[in-house]
Structures are given as C-alpha cells and as structure tokens.
Coordinates of C-alpha atoms and ligand atoms in Angstrom, one line a residue:
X1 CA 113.8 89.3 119.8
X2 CA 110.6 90.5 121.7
X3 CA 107.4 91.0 119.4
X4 CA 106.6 95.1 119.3
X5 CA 103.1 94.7 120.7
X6 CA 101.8 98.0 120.0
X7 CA 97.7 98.7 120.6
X8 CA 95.4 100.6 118.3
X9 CA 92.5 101.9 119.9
X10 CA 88.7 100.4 118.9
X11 CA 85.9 103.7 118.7
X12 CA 84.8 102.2 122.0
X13 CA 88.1 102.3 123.9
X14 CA 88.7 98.2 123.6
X15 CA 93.1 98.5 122.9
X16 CA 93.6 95.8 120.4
X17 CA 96.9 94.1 119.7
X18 CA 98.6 95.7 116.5
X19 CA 99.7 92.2 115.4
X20 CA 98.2 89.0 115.3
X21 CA 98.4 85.6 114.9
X22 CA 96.0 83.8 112.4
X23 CA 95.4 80.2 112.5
X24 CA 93.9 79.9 109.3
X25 CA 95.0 76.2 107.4
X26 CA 96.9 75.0 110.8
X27 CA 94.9 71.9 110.9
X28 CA 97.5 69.4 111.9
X29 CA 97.4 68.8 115.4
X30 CA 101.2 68.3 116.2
X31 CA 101.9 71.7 113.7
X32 CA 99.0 73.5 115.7
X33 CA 100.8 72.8 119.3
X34 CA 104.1 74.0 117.7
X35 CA 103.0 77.2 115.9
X36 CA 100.8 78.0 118.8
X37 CA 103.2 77.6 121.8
X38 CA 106.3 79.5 119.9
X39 CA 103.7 82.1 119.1
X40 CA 102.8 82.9 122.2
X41 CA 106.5 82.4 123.2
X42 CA 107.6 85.1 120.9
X43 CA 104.8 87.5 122.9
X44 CA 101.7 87.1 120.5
X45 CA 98.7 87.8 122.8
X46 CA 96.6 88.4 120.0
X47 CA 94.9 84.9 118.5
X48 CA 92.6 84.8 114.8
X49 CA 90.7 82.2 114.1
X50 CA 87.1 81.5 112.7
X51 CA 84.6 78.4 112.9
X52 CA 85.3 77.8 109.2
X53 CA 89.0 77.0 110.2
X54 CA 87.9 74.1 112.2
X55 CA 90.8 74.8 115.2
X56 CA 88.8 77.0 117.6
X57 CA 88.9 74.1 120.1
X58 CA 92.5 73.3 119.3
X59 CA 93.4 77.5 119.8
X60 CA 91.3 77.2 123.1
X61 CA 93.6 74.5 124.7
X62 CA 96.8 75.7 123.3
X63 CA 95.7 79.1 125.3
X64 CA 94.6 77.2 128.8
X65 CA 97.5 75.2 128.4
X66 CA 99.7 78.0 128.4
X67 CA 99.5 79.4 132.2
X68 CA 98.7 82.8 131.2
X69 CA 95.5 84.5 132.2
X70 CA 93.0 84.5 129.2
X71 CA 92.4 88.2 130.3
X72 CA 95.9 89.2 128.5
X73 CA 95.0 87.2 125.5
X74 CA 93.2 89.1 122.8
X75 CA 90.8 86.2 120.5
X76 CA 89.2 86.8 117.9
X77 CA 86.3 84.9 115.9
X78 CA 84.3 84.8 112.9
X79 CA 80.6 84.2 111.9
X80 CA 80.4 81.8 109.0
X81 CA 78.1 82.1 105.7
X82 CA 75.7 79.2 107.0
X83 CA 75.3 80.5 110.7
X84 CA 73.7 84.1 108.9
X85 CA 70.5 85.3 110.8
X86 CA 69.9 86.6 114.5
X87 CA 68.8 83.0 115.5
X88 CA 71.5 81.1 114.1
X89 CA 73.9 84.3 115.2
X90 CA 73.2 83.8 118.7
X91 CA 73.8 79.9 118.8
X92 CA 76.9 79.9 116.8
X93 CA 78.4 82.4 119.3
X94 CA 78.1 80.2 121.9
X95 CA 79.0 77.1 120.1
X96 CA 82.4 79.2 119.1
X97 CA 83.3 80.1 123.2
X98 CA 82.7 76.8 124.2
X99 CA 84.8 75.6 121.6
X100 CA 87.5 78.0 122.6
X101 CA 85.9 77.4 126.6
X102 CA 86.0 81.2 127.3
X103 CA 83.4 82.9 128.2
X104 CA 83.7 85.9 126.3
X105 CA 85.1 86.9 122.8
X106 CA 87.2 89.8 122.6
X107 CA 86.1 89.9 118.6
X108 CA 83.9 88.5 116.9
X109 CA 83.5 89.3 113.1
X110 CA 80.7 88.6 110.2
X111 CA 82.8 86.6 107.9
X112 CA 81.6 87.2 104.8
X113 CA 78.2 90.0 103.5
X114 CA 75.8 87.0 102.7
X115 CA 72.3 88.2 103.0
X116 CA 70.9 87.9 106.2
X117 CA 73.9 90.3 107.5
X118 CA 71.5 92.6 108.9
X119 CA 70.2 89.5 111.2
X120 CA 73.3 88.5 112.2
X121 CA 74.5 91.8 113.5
X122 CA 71.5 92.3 115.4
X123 CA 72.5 89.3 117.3
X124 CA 75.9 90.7 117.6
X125 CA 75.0 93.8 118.9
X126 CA 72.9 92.2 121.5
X127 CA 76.1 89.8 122.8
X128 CA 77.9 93.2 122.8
X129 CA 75.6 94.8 125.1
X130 CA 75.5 91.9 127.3
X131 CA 79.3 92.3 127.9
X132 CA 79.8 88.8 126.0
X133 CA 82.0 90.6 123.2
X134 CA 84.2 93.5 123.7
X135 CA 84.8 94.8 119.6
X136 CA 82.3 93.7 117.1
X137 CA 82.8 93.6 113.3
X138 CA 82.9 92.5 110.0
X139 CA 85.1 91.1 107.6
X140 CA 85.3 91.5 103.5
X141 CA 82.9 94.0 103.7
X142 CA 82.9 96.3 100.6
X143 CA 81.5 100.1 100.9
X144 CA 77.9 99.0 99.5
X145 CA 77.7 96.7 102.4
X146 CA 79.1 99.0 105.3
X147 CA 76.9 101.6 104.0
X148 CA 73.7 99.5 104.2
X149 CA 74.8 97.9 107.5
X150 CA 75.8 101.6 109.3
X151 CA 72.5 102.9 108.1
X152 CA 70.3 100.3 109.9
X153 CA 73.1 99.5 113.2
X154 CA 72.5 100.8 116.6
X155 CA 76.2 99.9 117.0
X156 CA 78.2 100.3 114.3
X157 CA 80.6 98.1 113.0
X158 CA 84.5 98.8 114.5
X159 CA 86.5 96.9 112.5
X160 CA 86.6 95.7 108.7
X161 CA 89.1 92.8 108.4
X162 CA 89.9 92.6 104.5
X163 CA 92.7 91.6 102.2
X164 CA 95.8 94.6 102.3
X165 CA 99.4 94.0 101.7
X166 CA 101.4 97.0 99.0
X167 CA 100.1 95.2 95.6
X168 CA 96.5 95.6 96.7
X169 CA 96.4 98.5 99.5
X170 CA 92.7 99.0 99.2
X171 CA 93.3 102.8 99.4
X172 CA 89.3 103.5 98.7
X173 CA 88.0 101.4 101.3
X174 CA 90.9 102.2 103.6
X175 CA 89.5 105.9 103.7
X176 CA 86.0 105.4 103.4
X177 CA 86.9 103.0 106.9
X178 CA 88.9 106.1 108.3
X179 CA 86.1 108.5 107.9
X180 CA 83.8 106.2 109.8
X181 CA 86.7 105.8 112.7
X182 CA 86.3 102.0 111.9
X183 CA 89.7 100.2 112.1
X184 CA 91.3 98.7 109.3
X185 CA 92.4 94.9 109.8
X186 CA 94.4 93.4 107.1
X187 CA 94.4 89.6 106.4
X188 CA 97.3 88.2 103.8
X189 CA 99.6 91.0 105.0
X190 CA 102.5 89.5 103.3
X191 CA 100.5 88.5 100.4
X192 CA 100.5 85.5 101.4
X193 CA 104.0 84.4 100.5
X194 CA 103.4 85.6 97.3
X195 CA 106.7 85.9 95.2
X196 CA 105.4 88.9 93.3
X197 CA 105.3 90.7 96.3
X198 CA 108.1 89.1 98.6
X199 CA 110.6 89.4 95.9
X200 CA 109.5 92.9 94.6
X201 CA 112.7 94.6 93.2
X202 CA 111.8 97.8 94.3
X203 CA 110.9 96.1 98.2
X204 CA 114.2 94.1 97.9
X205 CA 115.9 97.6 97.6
X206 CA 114.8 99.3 100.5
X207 CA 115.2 96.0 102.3
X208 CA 118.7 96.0 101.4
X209 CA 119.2 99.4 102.5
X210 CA 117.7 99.1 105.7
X211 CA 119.1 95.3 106.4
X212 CA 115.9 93.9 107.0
X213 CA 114.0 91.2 105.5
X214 CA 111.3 92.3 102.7
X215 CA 108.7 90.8 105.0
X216 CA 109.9 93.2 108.0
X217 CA 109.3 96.1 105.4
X218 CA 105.9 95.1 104.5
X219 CA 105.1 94.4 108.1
X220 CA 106.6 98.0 108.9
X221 CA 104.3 99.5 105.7
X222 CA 101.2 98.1 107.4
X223 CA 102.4 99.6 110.4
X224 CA 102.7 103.0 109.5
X225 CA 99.5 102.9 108.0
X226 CA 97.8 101.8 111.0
X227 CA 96.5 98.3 109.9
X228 CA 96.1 96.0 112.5
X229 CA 98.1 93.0 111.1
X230 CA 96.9 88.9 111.2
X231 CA 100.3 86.9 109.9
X232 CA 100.6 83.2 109.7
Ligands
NAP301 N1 88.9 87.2 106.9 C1 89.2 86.4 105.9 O1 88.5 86.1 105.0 C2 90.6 85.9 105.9 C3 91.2 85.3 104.7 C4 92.5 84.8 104.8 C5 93.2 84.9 106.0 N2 92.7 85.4 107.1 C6 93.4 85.6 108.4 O2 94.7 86.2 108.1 C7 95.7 85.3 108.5 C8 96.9 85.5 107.6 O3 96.6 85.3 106.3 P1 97.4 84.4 105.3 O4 98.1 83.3 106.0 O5 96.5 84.1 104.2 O6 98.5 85.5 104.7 P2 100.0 86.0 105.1 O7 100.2 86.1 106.6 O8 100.1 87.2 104.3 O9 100.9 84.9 104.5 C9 101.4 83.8 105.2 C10 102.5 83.2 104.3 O10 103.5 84.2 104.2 C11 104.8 83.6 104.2 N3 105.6 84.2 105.3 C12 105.2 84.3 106.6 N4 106.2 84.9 107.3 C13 107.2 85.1 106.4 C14 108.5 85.7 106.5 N5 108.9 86.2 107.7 N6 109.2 85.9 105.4 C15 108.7 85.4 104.2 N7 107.5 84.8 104.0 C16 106.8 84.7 105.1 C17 104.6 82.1 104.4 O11 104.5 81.5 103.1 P3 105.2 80.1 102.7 O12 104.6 79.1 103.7 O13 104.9 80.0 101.3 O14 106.7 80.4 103.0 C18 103.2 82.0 105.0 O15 102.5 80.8 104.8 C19 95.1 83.9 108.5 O16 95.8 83.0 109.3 C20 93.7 84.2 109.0 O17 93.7 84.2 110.4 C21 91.4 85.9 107.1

C-alpha cells in the first residue's frame, strides 16, 4: 500500500509533507540503511532528524543514494541545547547541511527553549532570508516561550514540534498554536509504543469496528486534527 502523502500548508506557502519519518535512536548503521531505504520505498519524502541524533550524515547518504532528486525530499533539522546563540546558530547550520551535503534545509527547528533562544532565532531568521531554510521553527516550546519569542521575531516561528498522541493531546497549546496560524507538529504520535495507549480498550473498539490497526486510528486522529505527524 502507497503512503497518503497529504501537504499542510506553512503561513508562508512552503507545502509540508503530513507524515514523516523520524530517525531518532536509528544509530546502527546496517538498521539505518534498512529503515531508511524501505521508508522511502513506501513513499516517505519527508525525513526528521536533529544533530543530537548523531545520523544526519547517515540520513544524507541514504537520500543521495536513493536516485531521487533532493528537491522532492522534505528534511528537517534541529538546533541542539549547546549550539544556542546567533554565533554558534549560524555555524551549527552549516555543520548540519554538510553533514546531510545539501545545501539548504527545508526545516530547521530550535530543539529545546534554553536561554539564548532569542540568539539563535536571530540566526535563523537570517538563513531564512538568505533562501538557506524554507520553514523555520521550534520544538517543545511552551506558550511562555512562544509568547516571548513572537514578541521580539521579525519572522515568527511556523511550526511548534511537541509531544501529541490521544493520552496527552495538548489541547491548550494546540489552540494557542492555531490562533497564531503556527502549525502543530507532533513527535511520539503513537506514544511511542506505549501499551497504555496502543492497547486502549476504548481505541481497540473503534479499531475493531473499523478493521484497522489501533496505530492506523491514532495515526487517522492526528490526521483529522491536522498535526503534521513524525513516526518511527
Ligand atoms: N522534538 C523532540 O524533542 C522529539 C522527541 C522525540 C522524538 N522526536 C521525533 O519524533 C519521531 C517519532 O517519535 P518516537 O519514535 O519517540 O515515537 P512514536 O513514533 O510515537 O513511537 C515509535 C514506536 O511506536 C511503535 N510503533 C511504530 N509503528 C507501529 C505500528 N504500526 N503499530 C504498533 N506500534 C508501532 C514502535 O514501538 P516498539 O518498537 O516498542 O514496537 C516504535 O518504536 C522521532 O524519530 C524523532 O524524529 C522528536
């Protein structure tokens, strides 16, 4: 079966990929190749992965290796805690692409609100300008830190990438995000493999009623809601 590669639309126009493909703890080489090429096999154009993860460069070959033009892939990095500041910003960005050897990001996010954010974005907006990243953001932001950060942005943030599946739908920051027309990104959409969750009686119930698995209901959940969706 084809992947549903629906696009949800940035506030800037940039079309980004619905679902995703996060790389997070794929740090075997052999398991990387594998999970990589059957992603993209399966029609994932839409890659997650962050300099914390330590597999940029691995995620960079996989997609060169490939055959298909980076333009159709959609790659997306993080900013990590120690790399906080406009300097440090500026040179982690372009440690990141040439780890990946692209030449542009089509995301890049702050990772976590440590507390040079402010820095840090300042170098992002600048990249963005330049053409050199097409949908800036952040991830685990909370509303006291989007607030500070949209009062003193030129650009302001697109995306929020944060923890969502249905036992913790962050409804208060979901429509605090919606009234800034910033897009909600969830990470652990299936709860990680969490039993609580995947074996939810009242999940397994509409699962069995509709014949699907309880991860395709979650899945279709986020969906509705228009999260954009990183699985593993
Ligand atoms: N921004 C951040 O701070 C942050 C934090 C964490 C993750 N992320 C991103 O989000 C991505 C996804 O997060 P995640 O891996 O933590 O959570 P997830 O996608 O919710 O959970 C992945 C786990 O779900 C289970 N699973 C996957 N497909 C399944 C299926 N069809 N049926 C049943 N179980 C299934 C597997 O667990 P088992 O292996 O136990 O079967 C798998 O390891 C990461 O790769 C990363 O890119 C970002």
């Amino acid at each position: 079966m084809k992947l549903e590669n629906k696009t949800i639309e940035a506030m800037n126009g940039v079309q980004i990929p619905q679902l995703g493909f996060g790389v997070y703890k794929i740090t075997k080489e052999q398991e990387f190749e594998t999970a990589i090429s059957e992603a993209i096999r399966a029609g994932y154009r839409h890659f997650d992965t962050a300099k914390i993860y330590g597999n940029e460069q691995a995620l960079g070959r996989e997609i060169q290796k490939c055959g298909i033009p980076r333009a159709e892939f959609f790659i997306t990095s993080k900013v990590w805690n120690t790399d906080h500041g406009y300097k440090a910003t500026k040179r982690a960005f372009e440690q990141t692409c040439s780890k990946l050897n692209v030449d542009y990001l089509d995301m890049y996010l702050i990772h976590f609100a440590s507390p040079d954010y402010l820095g840090t974005w300042r170098a992002m907006e600048e990249l963005y300008t330049e053409g050199k990243i097409k949908v800036i953001g952040v991830t685990n932001f909370e509303i006291q830190h989007l607030e500070k950060l949209i009062k003193h942005a030129n650009i302001p943030p697109m995306i929020n990438q944060i923890e969502t599946h249905p036992e913790f739908p962050q409804h208060e920051l979901h429509d605090y995000l919606k009234k800034y027309k910033i897009l909600h990104e969830a990470w652990a959409p299936l709860g990680q493999g969490n039993k609580a969750l995947l074996e939810h009686p009242e999940l397994k119930r509409i699962a069995r009623n509709h014949k699907k698995t309880v991860a395709q209901i979650v899945l279709r959940w986020h969906m509705q809601i228009a999260t954009i969706n990183i699985v593993s």
